[in-house]
Coordinates of C-alpha atoms in Angstrom, one line a residue:
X1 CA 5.1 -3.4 -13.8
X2 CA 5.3 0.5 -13.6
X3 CA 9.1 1.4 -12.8
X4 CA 9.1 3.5 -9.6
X5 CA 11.0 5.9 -10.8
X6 CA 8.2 6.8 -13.1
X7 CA 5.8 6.4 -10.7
X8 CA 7.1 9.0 -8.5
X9 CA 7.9 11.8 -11.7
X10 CA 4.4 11.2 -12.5
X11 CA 2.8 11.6 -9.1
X12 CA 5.1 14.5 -8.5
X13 CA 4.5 16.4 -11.8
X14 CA 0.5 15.7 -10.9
X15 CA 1.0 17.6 -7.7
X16 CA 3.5 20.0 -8.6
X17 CA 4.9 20.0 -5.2
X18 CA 8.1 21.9 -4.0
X19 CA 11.5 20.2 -4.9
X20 CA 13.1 17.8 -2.3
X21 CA 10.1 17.3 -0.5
X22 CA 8.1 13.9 0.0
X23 CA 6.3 12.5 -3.4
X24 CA 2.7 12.1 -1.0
X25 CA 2.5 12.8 2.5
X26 CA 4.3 15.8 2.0
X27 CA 3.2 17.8 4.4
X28 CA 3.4 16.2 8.1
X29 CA 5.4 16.8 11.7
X30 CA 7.2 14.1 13.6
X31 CA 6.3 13.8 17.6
X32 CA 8.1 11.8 19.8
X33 CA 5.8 9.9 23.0
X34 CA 5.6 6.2 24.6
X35 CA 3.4 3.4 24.1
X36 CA 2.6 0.8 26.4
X37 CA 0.3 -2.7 25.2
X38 CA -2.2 -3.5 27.6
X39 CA -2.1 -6.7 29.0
X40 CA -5.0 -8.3 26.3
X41 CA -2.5 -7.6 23.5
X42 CA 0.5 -9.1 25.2
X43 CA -1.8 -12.5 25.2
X44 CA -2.2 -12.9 22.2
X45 CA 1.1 -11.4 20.9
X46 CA 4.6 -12.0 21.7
X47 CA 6.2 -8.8 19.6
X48 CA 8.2 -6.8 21.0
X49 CA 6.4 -3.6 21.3
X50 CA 3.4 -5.7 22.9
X51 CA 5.0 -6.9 25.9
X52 CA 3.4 -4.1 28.3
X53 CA 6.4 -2.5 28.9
X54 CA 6.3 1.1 27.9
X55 CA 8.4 1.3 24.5
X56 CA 9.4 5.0 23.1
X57 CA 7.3 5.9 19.4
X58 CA 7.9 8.2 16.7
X59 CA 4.7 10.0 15.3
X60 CA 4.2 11.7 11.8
X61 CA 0.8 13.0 11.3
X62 CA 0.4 14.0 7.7
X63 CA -2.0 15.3 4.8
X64 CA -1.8 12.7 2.3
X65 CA -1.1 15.5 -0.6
X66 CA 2.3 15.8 -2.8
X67 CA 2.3 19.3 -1.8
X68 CA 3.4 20.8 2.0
X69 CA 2.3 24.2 0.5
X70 CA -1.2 23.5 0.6
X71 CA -3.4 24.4 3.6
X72 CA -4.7 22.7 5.9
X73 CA -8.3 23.7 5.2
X74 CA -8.9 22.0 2.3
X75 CA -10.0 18.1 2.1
X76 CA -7.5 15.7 2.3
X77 CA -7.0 12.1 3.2
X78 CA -4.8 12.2 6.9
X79 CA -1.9 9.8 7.6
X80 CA -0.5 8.4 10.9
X81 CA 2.8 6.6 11.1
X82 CA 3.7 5.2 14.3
X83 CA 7.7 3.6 14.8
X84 CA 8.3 1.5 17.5
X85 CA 11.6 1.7 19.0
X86 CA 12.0 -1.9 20.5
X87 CA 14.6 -2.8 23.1
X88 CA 16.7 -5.0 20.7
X89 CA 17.7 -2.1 18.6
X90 CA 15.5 -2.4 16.2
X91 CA 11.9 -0.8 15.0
X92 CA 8.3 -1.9 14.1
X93 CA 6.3 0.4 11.7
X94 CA 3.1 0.8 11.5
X95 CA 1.4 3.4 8.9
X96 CA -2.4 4.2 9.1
X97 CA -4.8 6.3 7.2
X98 CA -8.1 8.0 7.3
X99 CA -9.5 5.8 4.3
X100 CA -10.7 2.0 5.7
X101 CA -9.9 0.9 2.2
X102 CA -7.3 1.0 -0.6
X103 CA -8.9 1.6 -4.2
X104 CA -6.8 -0.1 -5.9
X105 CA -3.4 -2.9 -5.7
X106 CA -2.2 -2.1 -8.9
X107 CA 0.5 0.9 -8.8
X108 CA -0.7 2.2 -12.3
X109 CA -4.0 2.3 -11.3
X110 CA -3.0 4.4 -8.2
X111 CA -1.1 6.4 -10.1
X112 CA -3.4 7.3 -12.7
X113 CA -6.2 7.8 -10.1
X114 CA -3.9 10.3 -8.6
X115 CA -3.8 12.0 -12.1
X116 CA -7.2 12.1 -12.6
X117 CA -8.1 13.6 -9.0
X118 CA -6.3 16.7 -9.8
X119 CA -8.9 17.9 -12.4
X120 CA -11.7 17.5 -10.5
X121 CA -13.9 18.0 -13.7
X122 CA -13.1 14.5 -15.5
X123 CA -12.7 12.5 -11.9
X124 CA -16.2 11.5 -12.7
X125 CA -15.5 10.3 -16.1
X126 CA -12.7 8.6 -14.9
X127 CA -14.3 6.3 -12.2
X128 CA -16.9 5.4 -14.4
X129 CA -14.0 3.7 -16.8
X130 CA -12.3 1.8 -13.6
X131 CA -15.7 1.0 -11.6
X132 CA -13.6 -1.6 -9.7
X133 CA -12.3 1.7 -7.7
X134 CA -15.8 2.6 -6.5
X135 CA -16.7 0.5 -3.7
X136 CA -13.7 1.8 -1.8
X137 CA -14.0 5.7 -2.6
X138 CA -17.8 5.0 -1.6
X139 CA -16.5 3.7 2.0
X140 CA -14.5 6.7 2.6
X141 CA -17.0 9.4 1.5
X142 CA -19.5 7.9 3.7
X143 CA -16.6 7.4 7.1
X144 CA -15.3 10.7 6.5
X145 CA -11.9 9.6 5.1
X146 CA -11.6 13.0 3.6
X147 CA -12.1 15.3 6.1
X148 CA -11.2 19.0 7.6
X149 CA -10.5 17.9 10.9
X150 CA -9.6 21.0 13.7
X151 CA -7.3 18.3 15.4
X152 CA -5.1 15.3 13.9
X153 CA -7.0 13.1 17.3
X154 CA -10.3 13.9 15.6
X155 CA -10.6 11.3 12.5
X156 CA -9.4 7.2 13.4
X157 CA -6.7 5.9 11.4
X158 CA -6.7 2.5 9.6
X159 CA -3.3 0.3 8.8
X160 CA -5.2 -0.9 5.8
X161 CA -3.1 -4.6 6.3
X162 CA -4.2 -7.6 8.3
X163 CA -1.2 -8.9 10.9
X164 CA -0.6 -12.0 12.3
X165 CA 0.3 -11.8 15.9
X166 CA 1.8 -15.1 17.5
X167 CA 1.6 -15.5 21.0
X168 CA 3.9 -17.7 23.7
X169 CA 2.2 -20.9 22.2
X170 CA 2.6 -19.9 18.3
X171 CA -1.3 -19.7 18.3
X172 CA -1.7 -16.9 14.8
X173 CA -4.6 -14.6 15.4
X174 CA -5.0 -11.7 12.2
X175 CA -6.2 -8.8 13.3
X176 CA -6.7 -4.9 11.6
X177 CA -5.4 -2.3 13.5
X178 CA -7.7 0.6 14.5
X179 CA -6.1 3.7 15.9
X180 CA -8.4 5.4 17.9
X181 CA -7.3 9.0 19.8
X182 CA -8.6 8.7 23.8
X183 CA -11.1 11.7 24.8
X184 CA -9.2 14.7 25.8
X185 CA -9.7 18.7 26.7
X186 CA -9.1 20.8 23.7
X187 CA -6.7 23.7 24.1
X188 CA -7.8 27.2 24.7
X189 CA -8.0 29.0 21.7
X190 CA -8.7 28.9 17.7
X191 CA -6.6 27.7 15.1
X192 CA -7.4 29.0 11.8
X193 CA -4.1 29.4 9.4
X194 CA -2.3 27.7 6.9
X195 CA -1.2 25.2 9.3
X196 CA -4.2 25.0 11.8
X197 CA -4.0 21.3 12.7
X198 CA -0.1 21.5 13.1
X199 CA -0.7 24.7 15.2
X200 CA -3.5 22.9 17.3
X201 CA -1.2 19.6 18.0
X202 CA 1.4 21.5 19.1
X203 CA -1.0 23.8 21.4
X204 CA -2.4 20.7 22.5
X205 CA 0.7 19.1 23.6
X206 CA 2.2 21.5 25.1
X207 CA -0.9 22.1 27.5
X208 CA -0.6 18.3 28.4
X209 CA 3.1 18.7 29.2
X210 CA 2.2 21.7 31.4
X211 CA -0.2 19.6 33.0
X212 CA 2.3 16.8 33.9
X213 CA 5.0 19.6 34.4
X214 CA 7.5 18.2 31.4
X215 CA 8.2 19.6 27.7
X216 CA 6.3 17.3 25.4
X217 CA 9.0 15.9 22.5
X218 CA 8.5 17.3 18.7
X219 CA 10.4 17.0 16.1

């Protein structure tokens, strides 16, 4: 078993990110919104944060990437993380990404995947050693799991997981998460630095708080 301590020196010295920030995902802005369940969820599942009453969230959109430095024109696997603050105190998490599929459930593996995907020139060599990794990789280059996206509500985001949701009679259904962003006016404007897709969230959501006449939450 590969200690995690190890894990995260390795995938930190493969990255070379700044010091104190996150291993992955380092780059990524928290938002704070609501979420309500429609009425088809709360059949067929009595957690909390499906009851349809609207229950307060905490958002991180993130590039998947060790380093925040990086910009946000270059290709990169995109993470959502949702947190569901529930009325008992407590939370439900749930963490999506742009890939459908996970290449791998061995941490080595991962890790040594990681490694290799910084030198671009042997990634080919290495995938042709592991060939177990390919069918996954495959699935995201053809669904776009790396993309450039101009907005975060562009790409859909996969919980990669299966969850069993009980309802009032204990009847388990599984079912895979999809989140989906609903159609919505750009802002004005274009977004082209560093940090375009941070810059065009926070243009974005501060037109729809104009709209409603309240200061959209960010953290």
């Amino acid at each position: 078993m590969l200690d995690p301590v190890v894990a995260v020196d390795r995938l930190r010295a493969a990255f070379r990110g700044p010091e104190k920030h996150r291993t992955l995902h380092a780059k990524g802005r928290f938002y704070a919104g609501t979420f309500t369940a429609t009425p088809e969820a709360a059949a067929l599942g009595r957690a909390l944060h499906l009851t349809g009453e609207s229950v307060p969230v905490l958002v991180r959109w993130s590039n998947a990437g060790g380093n925040a430095d990086v910009p946000d024109t270059l290709p990169d696997i995109r993470g959502m993380a949702v947190k569901f603050r529930l009325p008992d105190g407590t939370a439900t998490d749930l963490l999506g990404q742009t890939a459908r599929r996970f290449p791998t459930d061995d941490p080595e593996m991962f890790v040594r995947m990681t490694e290799a995907s910084r030198r671009m020139a042997t990634f080919p060599l290495f995938m042709l050693r592991h060939p177990s990794m390919a069918p996954a990789l495959l699935d995201g280059l053809r669904n776009g799991a790396v993309p450039k996206p101009a907005s975060f509500v562009e790409p859909s985001y996969y919980p990669i997981h299966a969850y069993g949701w009980r309802d009032a009679d204990d009847r388990l259904s599984w079912v895979r998460y999809v989140l989906v962003a609903q159609p919505g006016e750009p802002p004005a404007g274009s977004f082209a630095g560093p940090d375009r897709v941070f810059d065009e969230m926070a243009a974005r959501l501060a037109r729809a708080g104009a709209l409603r006449g309240t200061t959209p939450g960010r953290r």
